[in-house]
Short mmCIF file of C-alpha atoms in Angstrom, two decimals:
data_model
loop_
_atom_site.label_atom_id
_atom_site.label_comp_id
_atom_site.label_asym_id
_atom_site.label_seq_id
_atom_site.Cartn_x
_atom_site.Cartn_y
_atom_site.Cartn_z
CA MET A 67 167.83 98.21 107.11
CA THR A 68 164.38 99.14 107.93
CA ILE A 69 163.15 95.75 106.92
CA LEU A 70 165.57 94.04 109.19
CA GLY A 71 164.55 96.29 112.03
CA ALA A 72 160.90 95.51 111.53
CA ALA A 73 161.61 91.72 111.43
CA ASP A 74 163.37 91.91 114.78
CA SER A 75 160.49 93.68 116.59
CA GLY A 76 157.60 91.84 114.83
CA PRO A 77 155.12 93.54 112.61
CA SER A 78 154.65 97.24 113.44
CA CYS A 79 151.25 98.33 114.54
CA TYR A 80 150.41 99.81 111.13
CA SER A 81 151.36 96.77 108.98
CA ARG A 82 148.57 95.33 106.94
CA PHE A 83 148.26 92.29 109.39
CA VAL A 84 147.74 94.37 112.48
CA ASN A 85 146.21 97.56 111.11
CA GLU A 86 145.68 99.25 114.47
CA TRP A 87 143.69 102.49 114.75
CA PHE A 88 146.10 104.13 117.14
CA CYS A 89 149.69 103.78 116.11
CA TRP A 90 152.39 106.15 117.17
CA GLN A 91 155.04 104.36 115.18
CA TYR A 92 153.01 105.52 111.99
CA VAL A 93 153.19 109.05 113.14
CA GLU A 94 157.00 108.81 113.73
CA ASP A 95 157.69 107.08 110.44
CA ARG A 96 155.63 109.31 108.22
CA GLN A 97 156.28 112.48 109.97
CA GLY A 98 157.29 114.29 106.86
CA GLN A 99 154.21 113.31 104.91
CA ILE A 100 151.92 114.24 107.77
CA THR A 101 153.50 117.60 108.31
CA ASP A 102 153.24 118.33 104.52
CA ALA A 103 149.52 117.53 104.53
CA LEU A 104 149.01 119.48 107.69
CA VAL A 105 150.82 122.60 106.23
CA GLU A 106 148.90 122.30 102.92
CA HIS A 107 145.48 122.02 104.85
CA VAL A 108 146.28 125.19 106.94
CA LEU A 109 147.52 127.11 103.96
CA ILE A 110 144.27 126.19 101.91
CA THR A 111 142.03 127.14 104.81
CA LEU A 112 143.76 130.43 105.50
CA SER A 113 143.79 131.45 101.88
CA ALA A 114 140.18 130.56 101.53
CA LEU A 115 139.30 132.65 104.61
CA ALA A 116 141.40 135.52 103.42
CA LEU A 117 139.66 135.51 100.07
CA GLY A 118 136.26 135.25 101.80
CA ILE A 119 136.98 138.17 104.07
CA ALA A 120 138.54 140.37 101.22
CA ILE A 121 135.40 140.02 99.21
CA ALA A 122 132.84 140.10 102.11
CA ILE A 123 133.84 143.37 103.50
CA PRO A 124 133.31 145.62 100.48
CA LEU A 125 130.30 143.57 99.49
CA ALA A 126 128.63 143.96 102.90
CA LEU A 127 129.37 147.65 102.91
CA LEU A 128 127.87 148.03 99.41
CA ALA A 129 124.82 145.88 100.19
CA ARG A 130 124.10 147.99 103.29
CA ARG A 131 123.73 151.04 101.10
CA ILE A 132 121.68 149.47 98.40
CA PRO A 133 118.68 147.34 99.76
CA ARG A 134 118.11 145.66 96.39
CA LEU A 135 121.73 144.38 96.37
CA GLU A 136 121.38 143.26 99.96
CA SER A 137 118.53 140.82 99.14
CA ALA A 138 120.38 139.62 96.05
CA VAL A 139 123.50 138.97 98.10
CA LEU A 140 121.43 137.13 100.76
CA GLY A 141 119.68 134.95 98.07
CA PHE A 142 122.95 134.25 96.47
CA SER A 143 124.50 133.14 99.69
CA THR A 144 121.67 130.81 100.44
CA GLY A 145 122.01 129.36 96.94
CA VAL A 146 125.84 128.71 97.35
CA TYR A 147 125.25 127.23 100.71
CA THR A 148 122.81 124.79 99.40
CA VAL A 149 125.09 123.42 96.82
CA PRO A 150 127.16 120.51 98.29
CA SER A 151 130.90 120.89 98.41
CA LEU A 152 131.52 117.83 96.20
CA ALA A 153 129.33 119.51 93.47
CA LEU A 154 130.81 122.93 93.85
CA LEU A 155 134.38 122.00 93.18
CA PRO A 156 133.80 120.19 89.73
CA LEU A 157 131.84 123.33 88.69
CA LEU A 158 135.02 125.34 89.22
CA VAL A 159 137.34 122.97 87.60
CA PRO A 160 136.76 124.20 84.04
CA PHE A 161 138.02 127.62 85.19
CA THR A 162 140.75 126.84 87.47
CA GLY A 163 141.73 123.21 86.56
CA LEU A 164 142.95 120.64 89.07
CA SER A 165 144.81 123.03 91.30
CA ALA A 166 144.78 124.35 94.87
CA ALA A 167 143.10 127.46 93.43
CA THR A 168 139.96 125.45 92.86
CA VAL A 169 139.75 124.37 96.39
CA VAL A 170 140.57 127.85 97.75
CA ILE A 171 138.00 129.68 95.57
CA GLY A 172 135.27 126.94 96.37
CA LEU A 173 135.78 127.26 100.08
CA GLY A 174 136.22 130.95 99.86
CA LEU A 175 132.74 131.11 98.43
CA TYR A 176 131.32 129.30 101.38
CA ALA A 177 133.23 131.53 103.82
CA LEU A 178 132.07 134.52 101.92
CA THR A 179 128.37 133.62 102.37
CA ILE A 180 128.72 133.18 106.16
CA LEU A 181 130.89 136.44 106.47
CA VAL A 182 128.66 138.70 104.41
CA ARG A 183 125.76 137.60 106.59
CA ALA A 184 127.73 138.15 109.89
CA LEU A 185 128.89 141.61 108.66
CA LEU A 186 125.43 142.73 107.85
CA ASP A 187 124.04 141.52 111.08
CA GLY A 188 126.85 143.05 113.06
CA LEU A 189 126.47 146.36 111.48
CA ARG A 190 122.68 146.22 111.99
CA SER A 191 123.31 145.49 115.69
CA VAL A 192 124.92 148.96 116.20
CA PRO A 193 122.33 150.92 118.25
CA ASP A 194 120.93 153.86 116.27
CA ASP A 195 121.44 156.35 119.19
CA VAL A 196 125.14 155.50 119.23
CA ARG A 197 125.33 156.37 115.64
CA GLU A 198 123.31 159.70 116.25
CA ALA A 199 125.67 160.56 119.21
CA ALA A 200 128.77 159.94 116.96
CA ARG A 201 127.19 162.08 114.19
CA GLY A 202 126.59 164.84 116.86
CA LEU A 203 130.22 164.67 117.85
CA GLY A 204 131.06 165.34 114.09
CA TYR A 205 132.02 161.98 112.96
CA GLY A 206 132.01 161.68 109.21
CA ARG A 207 130.95 158.53 107.29
CA ALA A 208 134.43 156.91 107.02
CA ARG A 209 135.48 157.65 110.47
CA MET A 210 132.04 156.53 111.91
CA LEU A 211 132.61 153.18 110.19
CA THR A 212 136.11 152.55 111.26
CA ARG A 213 135.85 154.00 114.79
CA ILE A 214 132.29 153.29 115.81
CA GLU A 215 130.40 150.84 113.71
CA MET A 216 133.17 148.28 113.00
CA PRO A 217 134.33 147.98 116.66
CA LEU A 218 130.68 147.59 117.80
CA ALA A 219 129.85 145.09 115.07
CA LEU A 220 133.00 143.01 115.94
CA PRO A 221 131.50 140.48 118.45
CA VAL A 222 128.86 139.40 115.80
CA VAL A 223 131.35 139.41 113.07
CA MET A 224 133.82 137.39 114.97
CA ALA A 225 131.18 134.87 115.74
CA GLY A 226 130.61 134.49 112.04
CA LEU A 227 134.37 134.25 111.34
CA ARG A 228 134.62 131.43 113.96
CA VAL A 229 131.79 129.55 112.18
CA ALA A 230 133.50 130.07 108.87
CA ALA A 231 136.91 129.08 110.07
CA VAL A 232 135.81 125.84 111.73
CA SER A 233 133.57 124.81 108.76
CA THR A 234 136.48 125.63 106.25
CA ILE A 235 138.85 123.44 108.12
CA ALA A 236 136.39 120.56 107.85
CA LEU A 237 135.55 121.22 104.19
CA THR A 238 139.09 121.43 103.06
CA THR A 239 139.14 117.65 103.30
CA VAL A 240 136.73 117.36 100.35
CA GLY A 241 139.29 119.14 98.20
CA THR A 242 140.87 115.63 97.84
CA LEU A 243 138.58 115.33 94.85
CA VAL A 244 141.03 117.43 92.90
CA SER A 245 143.99 116.09 95.02
CA TYR A 246 144.40 119.20 97.03
CA GLY A 247 142.68 118.28 100.29
CA GLY A 248 145.54 118.49 102.79
CA LEU A 249 144.65 116.05 105.52
CA GLY A 250 141.77 114.90 103.35
CA ASP A 251 144.24 113.39 100.85
CA LEU A 252 145.56 111.22 103.78
CA ILE A 253 142.02 110.19 104.62
CA ALA A 254 141.22 109.34 101.06
CA HIS A 255 144.40 107.24 100.79
CA GLY A 256 143.64 105.59 104.13
CA VAL A 257 140.15 104.69 102.92
CA GLN A 258 141.49 103.20 99.62
CA ARG A 259 144.22 101.17 101.29
CA ASP A 260 142.17 100.30 104.41
CA PHE A 261 145.00 101.94 106.46
CA ARG A 262 143.40 102.70 109.71
CA ALA A 263 146.33 104.46 111.49
CA GLU A 264 146.71 107.00 108.64
CA LEU A 265 142.87 107.52 108.50
CA LEU A 266 142.46 108.16 112.25
CA THR A 267 145.55 110.30 112.53
CA ALA A 268 144.36 112.62 109.88
CA ALA A 269 140.84 112.64 111.17
CA VAL A 270 142.05 113.62 114.66
CA LEU A 271 144.49 116.22 113.35
CA CYS A 272 141.47 117.91 111.38
CA VAL A 273 139.42 118.28 114.64
CA VAL A 274 142.57 119.43 116.60
CA LEU A 275 143.14 122.07 113.96
CA ALA A 276 139.57 123.25 114.06
CA VAL A 277 139.73 123.60 117.89
CA VAL A 278 143.06 125.32 117.81
CA LEU A 279 141.88 127.87 115.23
CA ASP A 280 138.62 128.54 117.05
CA VAL A 281 140.56 129.16 120.39
CA LEU A 282 142.92 131.51 118.53
CA LEU A 283 140.05 133.47 117.25
CA VAL A 284 138.41 133.73 120.69
CA LEU A 285 141.67 135.00 121.97
CA LEU A 286 141.86 137.52 119.00
CA GLN A 287 138.37 138.69 119.80
CA ARG A 288 139.34 139.18 123.51
CA VAL A 289 142.24 141.32 122.48
CA LEU A 290 140.14 143.35 119.91
CA THR A 291 137.24 143.90 122.18
CA PRO A 292 138.55 144.29 125.63
CA TRP A 293 135.19 145.92 126.81
CA THR A 294 133.29 142.65 126.29
CA ALA A 295 135.50 140.71 128.71
CA THR A 296 133.95 142.19 131.86
CA VAL A 297 130.56 141.29 130.63
CA ARG A 298 131.28 137.69 130.23
CA MET B 2 142.17 122.80 80.38
CA ASP B 3 143.81 125.88 79.04
CA GLY B 4 142.36 128.22 76.58
CA ASP B 5 138.74 129.02 75.70
CA GLY B 6 138.60 126.29 73.13
CA ALA B 7 139.08 123.57 75.64
CA LEU B 8 136.65 125.21 77.96
CA MET B 9 133.88 125.41 75.45
CA GLU B 10 134.69 121.82 74.49
CA LEU B 11 134.22 120.69 78.06
CA PHE B 12 130.88 122.45 78.34
CA ALA B 13 129.79 120.92 75.13
CA GLU B 14 130.79 117.45 76.32
CA THR B 15 128.93 118.01 79.67
CA TRP B 16 125.83 119.08 77.77
CA GLN B 17 126.19 116.02 75.50
CA TYR B 18 126.40 113.75 78.56
CA LEU B 19 123.34 115.29 80.19
CA PHE B 20 121.30 114.70 77.04
CA ASP B 21 122.51 111.24 76.35
CA ALA B 22 119.85 108.65 77.33
CA ASP B 23 122.66 106.08 78.20
CA SER B 24 123.96 108.22 81.08
CA TRP B 25 120.59 108.26 82.66
CA THR B 26 119.62 104.60 82.46
CA GLY B 27 121.31 101.49 83.67
CA GLY B 28 122.81 100.28 86.97
CA GLY B 29 125.18 103.22 87.74
CA GLY B 30 123.25 105.69 85.76
CA LEU B 31 121.94 109.11 86.90
CA VAL B 32 118.30 107.85 87.57
CA ALA B 33 119.43 105.04 89.72
CA ARG B 34 121.93 107.17 91.62
CA LEU B 35 119.41 109.86 91.97
CA LEU B 36 116.86 107.62 93.43
CA GLU B 37 119.43 106.08 95.70
CA GLN B 38 120.43 109.47 97.04
CA LEU B 39 116.86 110.56 97.49
CA LEU B 40 115.97 107.45 99.43
CA LEU B 41 119.10 107.88 101.58
CA THR B 42 118.18 111.50 102.18
CA ALA B 43 114.54 110.76 103.09
CA THR B 44 115.42 107.87 105.32
CA ALA B 45 118.17 109.70 107.28
CA LEU B 46 116.12 112.88 107.60
CA ALA B 47 113.05 110.94 108.98
CA ALA B 48 115.18 108.94 111.35
CA ALA B 49 117.00 111.99 112.65
CA MET B 50 113.71 113.82 113.24
CA LEU B 51 112.31 110.86 115.08
CA LEU B 52 115.33 110.72 117.19
CA GLY B 53 116.25 114.34 117.72
CA LEU B 54 113.08 116.41 117.61
CA PRO B 55 111.14 114.88 120.64
CA LEU B 56 114.41 115.15 122.75
CA ALA B 57 115.00 118.70 121.76
CA LEU B 58 111.46 119.91 122.14
CA TRP B 59 111.19 118.24 125.62
CA LEU B 60 114.49 119.82 126.70
CA GLY B 61 113.32 123.18 125.44
CA HIS B 62 110.00 122.66 127.11
CA LEU B 63 111.80 121.95 130.51
CA GLY B 64 114.45 124.57 129.76
CA ARG B 65 117.31 122.09 130.63
CA GLY B 66 120.31 120.96 128.79
CA GLY B 67 120.68 124.18 126.79
CA PHE B 68 124.48 124.24 126.89
CA LEU B 69 124.52 120.76 125.18
CA ALA B 70 121.68 121.56 122.80
CA VAL B 71 123.30 124.84 121.56
CA ASN B 72 126.88 123.61 121.42
CA ILE B 73 126.19 120.33 119.56
CA SER B 74 125.99 122.37 116.42
CA ASN B 75 129.65 123.66 116.96
CA VAL B 76 130.88 120.19 117.36
CA GLY B 77 129.05 118.82 114.24
CA ARG B 78 130.56 121.74 112.30
CA ALA B 79 134.15 120.78 113.39
CA ILE B 80 133.92 117.14 112.43
CA PRO B 81 134.60 116.76 108.75
CA THR B 82 131.85 114.73 107.17
CA PHE B 83 134.47 112.92 104.86
CA ALA B 84 136.45 111.81 107.89
CA LEU B 85 133.50 110.42 109.78
CA LEU B 86 132.34 108.56 106.72
CA ALA B 87 135.81 107.23 106.22
CA LEU B 88 136.03 106.06 109.77
CA LEU B 89 132.75 104.26 109.58
CA VAL B 90 133.63 102.49 106.33
CA ALA B 91 137.06 101.46 107.51
CA ALA B 92 135.71 100.07 110.76
CA ASP B 93 134.77 96.35 111.19
CA TRP B 94 131.06 97.60 111.73
CA PRO B 95 129.25 99.15 109.76
CA GLY B 96 132.02 98.71 107.15
CA SER B 97 131.56 99.00 103.38
CA GLY B 98 129.15 96.13 102.79
CA ASP B 99 125.91 96.44 100.69
CA PHE B 100 122.85 97.46 102.66
CA GLY B 101 119.66 96.67 100.87
CA PRO B 102 118.47 99.49 98.55
CA TYR B 103 120.99 101.91 99.98
CA GLY B 104 123.86 100.25 97.99
CA ARG B 105 127.52 99.77 98.90
CA ALA B 106 128.43 101.15 102.33
CA GLY B 107 124.70 102.02 102.79
CA LEU B 108 124.66 101.54 106.54
CA ALA B 109 127.74 103.59 107.22
CA THR B 110 126.41 106.42 105.00
CA LEU B 111 122.99 106.25 106.70
CA ILE B 112 124.60 106.52 110.16
CA ALA B 113 126.83 109.43 109.05
CA LEU B 114 123.72 111.09 107.51
CA VAL B 115 121.68 110.82 110.75
CA LEU B 116 124.55 112.03 112.88
CA PHE B 117 125.12 115.17 110.80
CA ALA B 118 121.31 115.90 110.58
CA LEU B 119 120.93 115.83 114.41
CA PRO B 120 122.80 119.11 115.34
CA PRO B 121 120.65 121.50 113.44
CA LEU B 122 117.51 119.69 114.47
CA ILE B 123 118.32 119.64 118.14
CA THR B 124 119.66 123.17 118.21
CA ASN B 125 116.71 124.72 116.57
CA GLY B 126 114.11 122.62 118.18
CA TYR B 127 115.64 123.65 121.64
CA VAL B 128 115.82 127.31 120.82
CA ALA B 129 112.46 127.35 119.25
CA MET B 130 110.86 126.11 122.50
CA ARG B 131 112.92 128.50 124.59
CA GLU B 132 111.88 131.44 122.50
CA VAL B 133 108.22 131.13 123.19
CA PRO B 134 107.56 134.38 125.19
CA THR B 135 107.07 133.78 128.83
CA ASP B 136 103.96 135.96 128.98
CA VAL B 137 102.22 133.77 126.47
CA LYS B 138 103.02 130.77 128.58
CA GLU B 139 101.71 132.49 131.65
CA ALA B 140 98.57 133.41 129.75
CA ALA B 141 98.11 129.75 128.88
CA ASP B 142 98.51 128.78 132.50
CA GLY B 143 96.15 131.61 133.48
CA MET B 144 93.50 130.14 131.14
CA GLY B 145 93.77 126.94 133.14
CA MET B 146 95.70 124.84 130.58
CA SER B 147 97.47 121.75 131.88
CA ARG B 148 101.17 121.45 131.05
CA ARG B 149 100.42 119.01 128.26
CA GLN B 150 97.70 121.32 126.81
CA ARG B 151 100.11 124.19 127.08
CA PHE B 152 102.80 122.25 125.21
CA ARG B 153 100.57 120.97 122.42
CA ARG B 154 98.37 123.92 121.82
CA VAL B 155 100.55 126.99 122.65
CA GLU B 156 104.24 126.23 122.64
CA LEU B 157 104.37 123.74 119.76
CA PRO B 158 102.52 125.97 117.19
CA LEU B 159 104.64 128.95 118.12
CA ALA B 160 107.83 126.91 117.95
CA LEU B 161 107.08 125.39 114.53
CA PRO B 162 108.62 127.95 112.16
CA VAL B 163 111.99 127.74 113.97
CA VAL B 164 111.76 123.98 114.07
CA ALA B 165 110.91 123.91 110.39
CA SER B 166 114.05 125.99 109.63
CA GLY B 167 116.05 123.41 111.54
CA VAL B 168 114.60 120.70 109.37
CA ARG B 169 115.45 122.74 106.34
CA LEU B 170 119.10 123.18 107.43
CA ALA B 171 119.22 119.42 108.33
CA LEU B 172 117.91 118.60 104.72
CA VAL B 173 120.70 120.70 103.08
CA GLN B 174 123.20 119.07 105.35
CA VAL B 175 121.97 115.44 104.68
CA TRP B 176 122.03 116.06 100.90
CA ALA B 177 125.53 117.43 101.06
CA THR B 178 126.75 114.59 103.15
CA ALA B 179 124.88 111.98 100.94
CA THR B 180 127.03 113.35 98.03
CA ILE B 181 130.27 113.24 99.96
CA ALA B 182 129.71 109.46 100.64
CA ALA B 183 131.01 108.91 97.07
CA LEU B 184 134.46 109.84 98.23
CA VAL B 185 134.39 106.60 100.31
CA ALA B 186 132.94 104.73 97.28
CA GLY B 187 129.55 104.87 98.94
CA PRO B 188 126.04 105.21 97.31
CA GLY B 189 124.52 108.29 95.78
CA LEU B 190 124.92 110.84 92.88
CA GLY B 191 128.33 111.75 94.10
CA ARG B 192 129.55 108.57 92.47
CA ILE B 193 128.88 110.06 89.04
CA ILE B 194 131.19 112.97 89.98
CA THR B 195 133.99 110.79 91.67
CA GLU B 196 133.96 108.12 88.87
CA GLY B 197 134.20 111.01 86.31
CA PHE B 198 137.24 112.48 87.95
CA ALA B 199 138.86 108.99 88.63
CA ARG B 200 138.69 108.33 84.80
CA ASN B 201 139.63 111.87 83.80
CA ASP B 202 136.22 112.20 82.19
CA TYR B 203 135.62 115.76 83.54
CA ALA B 204 132.43 116.22 81.49
CA GLN B 205 130.74 113.33 83.45
CA GLY B 206 132.07 114.92 86.74
CA MET B 207 130.62 118.29 85.67
CA ALA B 208 127.32 116.70 84.72
CA GLY B 209 126.97 114.80 87.97
CA ALA B 210 127.75 118.12 89.87
CA VAL B 211 125.07 120.04 87.86
CA VAL B 212 122.40 117.45 88.77
CA VAL B 213 123.52 117.35 92.47
CA ALA B 214 123.44 121.12 92.61
CA LEU B 215 120.06 121.55 90.70
CA VAL B 216 118.27 118.91 93.04
CA ALA B 217 119.80 120.56 96.15
CA LEU B 218 118.29 123.92 95.07
CA VAL B 219 114.95 122.31 94.32
CA LEU B 220 114.86 120.75 97.74
CA GLU B 221 115.88 123.94 99.44
CA VAL B 222 113.04 125.92 97.65
CA ALA B 223 110.50 123.12 98.46
CA ALA B 224 111.65 123.19 102.17
CA ALA B 225 111.41 127.00 102.13
CA ALA B 226 107.85 126.79 100.91
CA LEU B 227 106.93 124.16 103.41
CA GLN B 228 108.42 126.37 106.13
CA ARG B 229 106.18 129.12 105.19
CA ALA B 230 103.21 126.82 105.19
CA VAL B 231 103.62 125.69 108.71
CA ASP B 232 104.10 129.27 110.05
CA PRO B 233 100.83 129.79 112.05
CA MET B 234 101.38 133.51 112.04
CA SER B 235 101.62 133.77 108.26
CA ASN B 236 98.37 131.62 108.05
CA ALA B 237 96.71 133.82 110.65
CA ALA B 238 97.75 136.91 108.82
CA SER B 239 96.20 135.75 105.53
CA HIS B 240 92.84 134.71 107.45
CA SER B 241 93.07 138.05 109.35
CA SER B 242 91.42 136.44 112.30
CA SER B 243 94.30 136.79 114.82
CA PRO B 244 94.42 139.60 117.46
CA ARG B 245 96.64 142.47 116.54
CA GLY B 246 100.18 142.61 117.86
CA VAL B 247 100.67 138.77 117.88
CA GLY B 248 102.71 138.77 114.65
CA GLU B 249 105.65 140.27 116.55
CA MET B 250 106.23 136.91 118.19
CA SER B 251 106.66 134.98 114.96
CA GLU B 252 109.79 136.77 113.96
CA PRO B 253 112.45 133.97 114.02
CA SER B 254 115.79 134.79 115.50
CA THR B 255 118.24 135.31 112.55
CA THR B 256 121.09 133.90 114.58
CA VAL B 257 119.55 130.45 114.72
CA GLU B 258 117.90 130.42 111.22
CA GLU B 259 120.97 131.53 109.36
CA ALA B 260 123.49 129.55 111.22
CA PRO B 261 125.00 127.68 108.30
CA THR B 262 125.77 124.10 108.52
CA GLY B 263 129.24 122.62 107.53
CA SER B 264 128.74 120.42 104.57
#
């Protein structure tokens, strides 16, 4: 049926003989496959970011108390960031196998290194006189952190989260090494088969995803820190 | 890959691979791939510095084009290196042909490496020049320096530490991208990793990853040492000939220095 239809209208724009870069027909015909890859991409990215945030917050709070831990954390994060993603994933494979967990943990580590730094910078950016004023008003340590320090550190922390989110979206494609790369799997397949429409569609979707996530985070920041809106 | 036994076996095999002379020699061996990737990295970094630094320093000196110079890093971060490499390889030009000593898809890889090295170089170069304190520039003018003298003898030395940290970020980025080139069957050490995974030879994949990671750390440490060496303030401090209070200026801005690159 489809073969007959294709024969009637000539080769489609993604056939091997035409192989066009832009081909809407491809997007329509492979909608399910593209959606699956897109969903996997988003899930891996969000899990990695969630993992990074979950570890970064307690780590940053601890490191702030213990100066020796802080320099260790900063040294470790420089080290992790220096290791290329294509080398980090194989190093995790013995522990997690060829699974999505490998990609999530690897990317979570990268996100963690950015987020810990952002949290430490953010908390350091809180003016000392604000802290003293809060202490004078009778704020205890916990309430000071949640009511005073965290909100004031938020702009710096959100800037870090945006960097982490955008680079995690891009890095997820490398997960194709263990066959869990979301849109990266489409790119890898596109390169192997010289399938231009598939390749370009996946690449464009990656960039679109990054932009969308970045815009969402900017909006979230506006909602969370309404007092900065007037300054900008 | 389940159970401690299999895990230990994999580590043992990786160890064996790393200490087997055969895995280092020959056409696709570790030495050949390592040299290939070092050559790629050096070429791309040099080309990117020649292209990007004069532009960034000049823009920073004039104080123009700041929006572009600062945001180019964000754009670079959003584009997956793998996707760009794939597009270059699948296109009619540069394609996947051999390119001299740079191996298969050498030209496509070099172009991608240069493109991804540019954002940190340009952003840091621009910010470095902008961060030279205005009163220092005014003092230079007051001493009767020409614009050119001010640029070469005052602004450039003060900007050097932040410029150097941009070079360091670019180096890390280039090394990472050169590794990813293997995902499009390009040159470099990443091929040891991808070939290992393609043949279900995880020991080889691990061994390749260990070498890539170790060289990356060595390069980073060397770059950090180089960065300290070019810092005029740290030199001045050790010679103790600089007037007091100047040291404050050399504190690099943490936001620029620590902005990580997507790799």
